[in-house]
PDB file of C-alpha atoms and ligand atoms in Angstrom:
ATOM      1  CA  MET A   1      -9.113 -75.455 -70.198  1.00 97.00           C
ATOM      2  CA  LYS A   2      -8.065 -72.399 -72.171  1.00 95.00           C
ATOM      3  CA  PRO A   3      -4.275 -71.871 -72.228  1.00 95.00           C
ATOM      4  CA  ARG A   4      -3.243 -68.584 -70.577  1.00 95.00           C
ATOM      5  CA  THR A   5      -1.520 -65.892 -72.656  1.00 96.00           C
ATOM      6  CA  MET A   6       1.321 -63.948 -71.046  1.00 97.00           C
ATOM      7  CA  THR A   7      -0.859 -60.820 -71.192  1.00 96.00           C
ATOM      8  CA  ALA A   8      -3.594 -62.597 -69.215  1.00 97.00           C
ATOM      9  CA  LEU A   9      -1.025 -63.879 -66.701  1.00 98.00           C
ATOM     10  CA  SER A  10       0.495 -60.404 -66.403  1.00 98.00           C
ATOM     11  CA  HIS A  11      -2.952 -59.053 -65.494  1.00 98.00           C
ATOM     12  CA  VAL A  12      -3.298 -61.654 -62.727  1.00 98.00           C
ATOM     13  CA  LEU A  13       0.005 -60.442 -61.235  1.00 98.00           C
ATOM     14  CA  LEU A  14      -0.926 -56.774 -61.654  1.00 98.00           C
ATOM     15  CA  ARG A  15      -4.291 -57.271 -59.983  1.00 98.00           C
ATOM     16  CA  ASP A  16      -2.473 -58.810 -57.010  1.00 98.00           C
ATOM     17  CA  MET A  17      -0.055 -55.869 -56.621  1.00 98.00           C
ATOM     18  CA  ILE A  18      -2.078 -52.753 -57.514  1.00 98.00           C
ATOM     19  CA  THR A  19      -4.633 -51.007 -55.298  1.00 98.00           C
ATOM     20  CA  LYS A  20      -6.965 -48.072 -55.949  1.00 98.00           C
ATOM     21  CA  ASP A  21      -4.405 -45.766 -54.219  1.00 97.00           C
ATOM     22  CA  ASP A  22      -1.612 -46.491 -56.682  1.00 98.00           C
ATOM     23  CA  VAL A  23      -0.181 -44.461 -59.538  1.00 98.00           C
ATOM     24  CA  ILE A  24       0.961 -46.773 -62.337  1.00 98.00           C
ATOM     25  CA  VAL A  25       2.954 -46.164 -65.518  1.00 98.00           C
ATOM     26  CA  ASP A  26       2.260 -47.995 -68.782  1.00 98.00           C
ATOM     27  CA  ALA A  27       5.560 -47.646 -70.686  1.00 98.00           C
ATOM     28  CA  THR A  28       4.170 -49.089 -73.951  1.00 98.00           C
ATOM     29  CA  MET A  29       0.593 -47.918 -74.520  1.00 97.00           C
ATOM     30  CA  GLY A  30       0.034 -49.550 -77.964  1.00 96.00           C
ATOM     31  CA  ASN A  31      -3.684 -50.116 -78.571  1.00 96.00           C
ATOM     32  CA  GLY A  32      -4.475 -49.209 -74.960  1.00 98.00           C
ATOM     33  CA  ASN A  33      -5.662 -52.598 -73.698  1.00 98.00           C
ATOM     34  CA  ASP A  34      -3.229 -52.674 -70.773  1.00 98.00           C
ATOM     35  CA  THR A  35      -3.871 -48.978 -70.091  1.00 98.00           C
ATOM     36  CA  LEU A  36      -7.630 -49.606 -69.870  1.00 98.00           C
ATOM     37  CA  PHE A  37      -7.059 -52.589 -67.570  1.00 98.00           C
ATOM     38  CA  LEU A  38      -4.765 -50.523 -65.307  1.00 98.00           C
ATOM     39  CA  SER A  39      -7.203 -47.578 -65.202  1.00 98.00           C
ATOM     40  CA  ARG A  40      -9.773 -49.873 -63.564  1.00 98.00           C
ATOM     41  CA  ILE A  41      -7.555 -51.079 -60.721  1.00 98.00           C
ATOM     42  CA  ALA A  42      -5.255 -48.065 -60.065  1.00 98.00           C
ATOM     43  CA  SER A  43      -5.871 -44.510 -58.895  1.00 98.00           C
ATOM     44  CA  SER A  44      -4.269 -43.036 -62.014  1.00 98.00           C
ATOM     45  CA  VAL A  45      -2.239 -44.155 -65.009  1.00 98.00           C
ATOM     46  CA  TYR A  46       0.405 -42.394 -67.113  1.00 98.00           C
ATOM     47  CA  ALA A  47       0.744 -44.122 -70.495  1.00 98.00           C
ATOM     48  CA  PHE A  48       3.581 -43.563 -72.993  1.00 98.00           C
ATOM     49  CA  ASP A  49       4.129 -44.333 -76.659  1.00 97.00           C
ATOM     50  CA  ILE A  50       6.204 -42.839 -79.474  1.00 97.00           C
ATOM     51  CA  GLN A  51       3.463 -43.346 -82.099  1.00 95.00           C
ATOM     52  CA  LYS A  52       0.601 -40.861 -82.548  1.00 96.00           C
ATOM     53  CA  GLU A  53      -1.405 -43.837 -83.838  1.00 95.00           C
ATOM     54  CA  ALA A  54      -1.132 -45.494 -80.407  1.00 96.00           C
ATOM     55  CA  LEU A  55      -2.392 -42.347 -78.648  1.00 97.00           C
ATOM     56  CA  ARG A  56      -5.273 -42.022 -81.134  1.00 97.00           C
ATOM     57  CA  LYS A  57      -6.377 -45.639 -80.650  1.00 96.00           C
ATOM     58  CA  THR A  58      -5.953 -45.553 -76.865  1.00 98.00           C
ATOM     59  CA  ARG A  59      -7.800 -42.237 -76.526  1.00 98.00           C
ATOM     60  CA  ALA A  60     -10.739 -43.668 -78.521  1.00 98.00           C
ATOM     61  CA  LEU A  61     -10.775 -46.839 -76.385  1.00 98.00           C
ATOM     62  CA  LEU A  62     -10.703 -44.872 -73.124  1.00 98.00           C
ATOM     63  CA  GLU A  63     -13.464 -42.527 -74.320  1.00 98.00           C
ATOM     64  CA  ARG A  64     -15.656 -45.500 -75.243  1.00 98.00           C
ATOM     65  CA  HIS A  65     -15.256 -46.733 -71.657  1.00 98.00           C
ATOM     66  CA  ASP A  66     -15.633 -43.259 -70.091  1.00 98.00           C
ATOM     67  CA  VAL A  67     -12.211 -43.489 -68.419  1.00 98.00           C
ATOM     68  CA  ARG A  68     -10.902 -40.243 -66.881  1.00 97.00           C
ATOM     69  CA  ASN A  69      -7.927 -41.193 -64.701  1.00 98.00           C
ATOM     70  CA  VAL A  70      -5.356 -41.681 -67.493  1.00 98.00           C
ATOM     71  CA  GLU A  71      -2.838 -39.271 -68.980  1.00 98.00           C
ATOM     72  CA  LEU A  72      -1.538 -40.175 -72.464  1.00 98.00           C
ATOM     73  CA  ILE A  73       1.978 -38.945 -73.255  1.00 98.00           C
ATOM     74  CA  LEU A  74       3.620 -38.941 -76.677  1.00 98.00           C
ATOM     75  CA  ASP A  75       7.211 -39.604 -75.651  1.00 98.00           C
ATOM     76  CA  SER A  76       9.694 -42.437 -75.336  1.00 98.00           C
ATOM     77  CA  HIS A  77       9.757 -44.533 -72.185  1.00 98.00           C
ATOM     78  CA  THR A  78      13.381 -43.458 -71.796  1.00 98.00           C
ATOM     79  CA  ASN A  79      11.940 -40.076 -70.669  1.00 98.00           C
ATOM     80  CA  ILE A  80       9.258 -41.307 -68.260  1.00 98.00           C
ATOM     81  CA  ILE A  81      10.820 -39.735 -65.173  1.00 97.00           C
ATOM     82  CA  ASP A  82      10.849 -36.337 -66.872  1.00 98.00           C
ATOM     83  CA  HIS A  83       7.022 -36.550 -66.736  1.00 98.00           C
ATOM     84  CA  VAL A  84       6.233 -38.546 -63.582  1.00 97.00           C
ATOM     85  CA  LYS A  85       8.469 -39.046 -60.550  1.00 92.00           C
ATOM     86  CA  THR A  86       6.461 -41.070 -58.060  1.00 96.00           C
ATOM     87  CA  PHE A  87       4.655 -44.264 -58.941  1.00 98.00           C
ATOM     88  CA  LYS A  88       4.141 -47.717 -57.491  1.00 98.00           C
ATOM     89  CA  GLY A  89       4.893 -49.665 -60.630  1.00 98.00           C
ATOM     90  CA  VAL A  90       5.637 -49.625 -64.323  1.00 98.00           C
ATOM     91  CA  ILE A  91       4.738 -52.127 -67.020  1.00 98.00           C
ATOM     92  CA  PHE A  92       6.412 -52.778 -70.381  1.00 98.00           C
ATOM     93  CA  ASN A  93       4.545 -54.880 -72.937  1.00 98.00           C
ATOM     94  CA  LEU A  94       7.300 -54.880 -75.547  1.00 98.00           C
ATOM     95  CA  GLY A  95       7.290 -55.359 -79.321  1.00 96.00           C
ATOM     96  CA  TYR A  96       5.276 -53.645 -82.044  1.00 93.00           C
ATOM     97  CA  LEU A  97       1.801 -52.144 -82.156  1.00 87.00           C
ATOM     98  CA  PRO A  98      -0.582 -55.036 -82.912  1.00 82.00           C
ATOM     99  CA  GLY A  99      -2.184 -54.284 -86.294  1.00 83.00           C
ATOM    100  CA  GLY A 100       0.269 -51.400 -86.863  1.00 80.00           C
ATOM    101  CA  ASP A 101       3.707 -50.891 -88.452  1.00 83.00           C
ATOM    102  CA  ARG A 102       5.886 -53.861 -87.429  1.00 83.00           C
ATOM    103  CA  ASN A 103       9.008 -51.827 -88.131  1.00 85.00           C
ATOM    104  CA  VAL A 104       8.246 -49.568 -85.181  1.00 88.00           C
ATOM    105  CA  THR A 105       9.123 -51.927 -82.378  1.00 93.00           C
ATOM    106  CA  THR A 106      10.743 -51.468 -79.003  1.00 97.00           C
ATOM    107  CA  VAL A 107      14.521 -51.859 -79.353  1.00 96.00           C
ATOM    108  CA  HIS A 108      17.016 -53.317 -76.916  1.00 96.00           C
ATOM    109  CA  ASP A 109      19.232 -50.273 -76.332  1.00 97.00           C
ATOM    110  CA  THR A 110      16.409 -47.826 -75.527  1.00 98.00           C
ATOM    111  CA  THR A 111      14.513 -50.466 -73.543  1.00 98.00           C
ATOM    112  CA  ILE A 112      17.583 -51.071 -71.355  1.00 98.00           C
ATOM    113  CA  GLN A 113      18.093 -47.314 -71.025  1.00 98.00           C
ATOM    114  CA  ALA A 114      14.469 -46.940 -69.862  1.00 98.00           C
ATOM    115  CA  ILE A 115      14.759 -49.842 -67.402  1.00 98.00           C
ATOM    116  CA  ASP A 116      17.975 -48.399 -65.959  1.00 98.00           C
ATOM    117  CA  ARG A 117      16.437 -44.948 -65.487  1.00 98.00           C
ATOM    118  CA  LEU A 118      13.328 -46.392 -63.810  1.00 98.00           C
ATOM    119  CA  LEU A 119      14.874 -48.926 -61.439  1.00 98.00           C
ATOM    120  CA  PRO A 120      15.672 -46.381 -58.664  1.00 97.00           C
ATOM    121  CA  ASN A 121      11.995 -45.315 -58.699  1.00 97.00           C
ATOM    122  CA  ILE A 122      10.701 -48.826 -57.990  1.00 97.00           C
ATOM    123  CA  GLU A 123      12.875 -49.649 -54.987  1.00 96.00           C
ATOM    124  CA  SER A 124       9.651 -50.187 -53.031  1.00 96.00           C
ATOM    125  CA  GLY A 125       7.449 -50.909 -56.039  1.00 98.00           C
ATOM    126  CA  PHE A 126       7.561 -53.116 -59.131  1.00 98.00           C
ATOM    127  CA  MET A 127       8.397 -53.343 -62.814  1.00 98.00           C
ATOM    128  CA  LEU A 128       6.671 -55.914 -65.001  1.00 98.00           C
ATOM    129  CA  ILE A 129       8.094 -56.664 -68.459  1.00 98.00           C
ATOM    130  CA  VAL A 130       6.443 -58.846 -71.113  1.00 98.00           C
ATOM    131  CA  CYS A 131       9.121 -59.884 -73.658  1.00 98.00           C
ATOM    132  CA  TYR A 132       8.570 -61.302 -77.170  1.00 97.00           C
ATOM    133  CA  PRO A 133      11.672 -63.266 -78.249  1.00 97.00           C
ATOM    134  CA  GLY A 134       9.863 -64.725 -81.304  1.00 95.00           C
ATOM    135  CA  HIS A 135      10.893 -61.898 -83.681  1.00 93.00           C
ATOM    136  CA  GLU A 136      14.430 -60.739 -84.472  1.00 92.00           C
ATOM    137  CA  GLU A 137      14.660 -57.529 -82.433  1.00 94.00           C
ATOM    138  CA  GLY A 138      12.541 -59.150 -79.714  1.00 96.00           C
ATOM    139  CA  GLY A 139      15.180 -61.875 -79.387  1.00 97.00           C
ATOM    140  CA  LEU A 140      17.988 -59.329 -78.938  1.00 97.00           C
ATOM    141  CA  GLU A 141      15.860 -57.341 -76.507  1.00 98.00           C
ATOM    142  CA  THR A 142      14.938 -60.401 -74.428  1.00 98.00           C
ATOM    143  CA  GLU A 143      18.606 -61.376 -74.198  1.00 98.00           C
ATOM    144  CA  ALA A 144      19.678 -57.849 -73.213  1.00 98.00           C
ATOM    145  CA  ILE A 145      16.992 -57.657 -70.515  1.00 98.00           C
ATOM    146  CA  ASP A 146      17.981 -61.045 -69.143  1.00 98.00           C
ATOM    147  CA  LYS A 147      21.635 -59.913 -68.915  1.00 98.00           C
ATOM    148  CA  ARG A 148      20.644 -56.680 -67.189  1.00 98.00           C
ATOM    149  CA  LEU A 149      18.289 -58.266 -64.635  1.00 98.00           C
ATOM    150  CA  GLU A 150      20.944 -60.845 -63.805  1.00 98.00           C
ATOM    151  CA  THR A 151      23.137 -58.028 -62.458  1.00 98.00           C
ATOM    152  CA  LEU A 152      20.535 -56.596 -60.037  1.00 98.00           C
ATOM    153  CA  ASP A 153      21.437 -56.710 -56.358  1.00 98.00           C
ATOM    154  CA  PRO A 154      19.306 -59.556 -54.920  1.00 98.00           C
ATOM    155  CA  LYS A 155      19.225 -57.694 -51.570  1.00 97.00           C
ATOM    156  CA  LYS A 156      17.375 -54.837 -53.309  1.00 97.00           C
ATOM    157  CA  TYR A 157      15.308 -56.550 -55.991  1.00 98.00           C
ATOM    158  CA  GLN A 158      13.532 -59.875 -56.386  1.00 98.00           C
ATOM    159  CA  VAL A 159      13.148 -61.082 -59.983  1.00 98.00           C
ATOM    160  CA  THR A 160      10.499 -63.646 -60.965  1.00 98.00           C
ATOM    161  CA  THR A 161      10.312 -65.015 -64.501  1.00 98.00           C
ATOM    162  CA  ILE A 162       7.328 -66.819 -66.020  1.00 98.00           C
ATOM    163  CA  ARG A 163       7.837 -68.819 -69.216  1.00 97.00           C
ATOM    164  CA  HIS A 164       6.055 -71.389 -71.359  1.00 97.00           C
ATOM    165  CA  PRO A 165       9.144 -73.639 -71.447  1.00 97.00           C
ATOM    166  CA  TYR A 166       7.866 -76.465 -73.653  1.00 97.00           C
ATOM    167  CA  GLN A 167       5.947 -74.451 -76.273  1.00 96.00           C
ATOM    168  CA  PRO A 168       7.413 -73.974 -79.789  1.00 96.00           C
ATOM    169  CA  ASN A 169       8.515 -70.737 -81.539  1.00 95.00           C
ATOM    170  CA  ASP A 170      10.046 -68.756 -78.659  1.00 96.00           C
ATOM    171  CA  PRO A 171       6.801 -67.737 -76.919  1.00 97.00           C
ATOM    172  CA  PRO A 172       6.543 -64.545 -74.818  1.00 98.00           C
ATOM    173  CA  LEU A 173       7.710 -64.445 -71.210  1.00 98.00           C
ATOM    174  CA  ILE A 174       7.247 -62.210 -68.183  1.00 98.00           C
ATOM    175  CA  HIS A 175       9.839 -60.729 -65.848  1.00 98.00           C
ATOM    176  CA  LEU A 176       8.499 -59.261 -62.622  1.00 98.00           C
ATOM    177  CA  VAL A 177      10.981 -57.137 -60.665  1.00 98.00           C
ATOM    178  CA  ILE A 178       9.950 -56.273 -57.108  1.00 98.00           C
ATOM    179  CA  GLY A 179      11.787 -53.600 -55.121  1.00 98.00           C
ATOM    180  CA  LYS A 180      12.320 -55.010 -51.618  1.00 97.00           C
ATOM    181  CA  LYS A 181      12.537 -51.683 -49.729  1.00 95.00           C
ATOM    182  CA  LYS A 182      10.097 -51.678 -46.805  1.00 84.00           C
ATOM    183  CA  ASP A 183       7.666 -48.800 -47.493  1.00 71.00           C
ATOM    184  CA  GLY A 184       5.940 -50.728 -50.312  1.00 52.00           C
ATOM    185  CA  THR A 185       3.260 -53.360 -49.588  1.00 55.00           C
TER     186      THR A 185
HETATM  187  C1  SAM B 201       3.178 -54.564 -77.984  1.00 93.98           C
HETATM  188  S1  SAM B 201       2.790 -52.861 -78.148  1.00 93.98           S
HETATM  189  C2  SAM B 201       2.032 -52.552 -76.578  1.00 93.98           C
HETATM  190  C3  SAM B 201       0.690 -53.204 -76.406  1.00 93.98           C
HETATM  191  C4  SAM B 201      -0.196 -52.422 -75.466  1.00 93.98           C
HETATM  192  N1  SAM B 201       0.282 -52.424 -74.099  1.00 93.98           N
HETATM  193  C5  SAM B 201      -1.649 -52.849 -75.549  1.00 93.98           C
HETATM  194  O1  SAM B 201      -2.244 -53.251 -74.521  1.00 93.98           O
HETATM  195  O2  SAM B 201      -2.193 -52.764 -76.655  1.00 93.98           O
HETATM  196  C6  SAM B 201       4.334 -52.019 -77.983  1.00 93.98           C
HETATM  197  C7  SAM B 201       4.246 -50.515 -78.146  1.00 93.98           C
HETATM  198  O3  SAM B 201       5.488 -49.954 -77.747  1.00 93.98           O
HETATM  199  C8  SAM B 201       5.655 -48.764 -78.470  1.00 93.98           C
HETATM  200  N2  SAM B 201       7.031 -48.273 -78.387  1.00 93.98           N
HETATM  201  C9  SAM B 201       8.113 -48.613 -79.149  1.00 93.98           C
HETATM  202  N3  SAM B 201       9.206 -47.934 -78.742  1.00 93.98           N
HETATM  203  C10 SAM B 201       8.809 -47.147 -77.700  1.00 93.98           C
HETATM  204  C11 SAM B 201       9.475 -46.208 -76.859  1.00 93.98           C
HETATM  205  N4  SAM B 201      10.798 -45.960 -76.999  1.00 93.98           N
HETATM  206  N5  SAM B 201       8.765 -45.576 -75.910  1.00 93.98           N
HETATM  207  C12 SAM B 201       7.434 -45.830 -75.743  1.00 93.98           C
HETATM  208  N6  SAM B 201       6.741 -46.702 -76.515  1.00 93.98           N
HETATM  209  C13 SAM B 201       7.415 -47.364 -77.473  1.00 93.98           C
HETATM  210  C14 SAM B 201       5.225 -49.140 -79.878  1.00 93.98           C
HETATM  211  O4  SAM B 201       4.913 -47.982 -80.615  1.00 93.98           O
HETATM  212  C15 SAM B 201       4.005 -50.050 -79.579  1.00 93.98           C
HETATM  213  O5  SAM B 201       2.819 -49.317 -79.670  1.00 93.98           O
END
């Protein structure tokens, strides 16, 4: 059987949680693969990246698939709530743009800042984070996220972590944070 990548596993979880009524935020648009996936299962998607290259590639991908329910925003995920206030969930697929400049990667301090700003908005929704500890900044970021999630009030949030524990080279992992407040499904 084909081993499952963390991206594939993240899509299984997302498909379980998202309905056609939901507004979803993609906090790291990159090449647009997650954005395209989300556009097919959600009502609308707001996707963010700090690189014009990411917007260019994602726009081309969405046009090829005739997708019209996505807004692409050139801004940092630290500013998401300045653009969109109400959404069911947010996903972070961290790291650098595949095939792009590896020096432009997500970094631990702004990622934590973004997570902290978004947590109150997912009290009855979810946040899914795919972490890549296999490169230097990714290692720092993964550690910082772990420390932050550890401090969440378990009465308010449930955290689930999926790892490949026995694979070499610090493989990616997923954190899924679910807000336990009742008005979500
Ligand atoms: C691993 S890629 C995302 C992959 C993407 N979801 C896909 O399906 O192709 C990570 C992206 O995060 C972006 N990024 C880095 N810092 C950011 C920030 N502060 N705000 C938003 N995006 C950021 C990078 O430019 C890069 O395109």
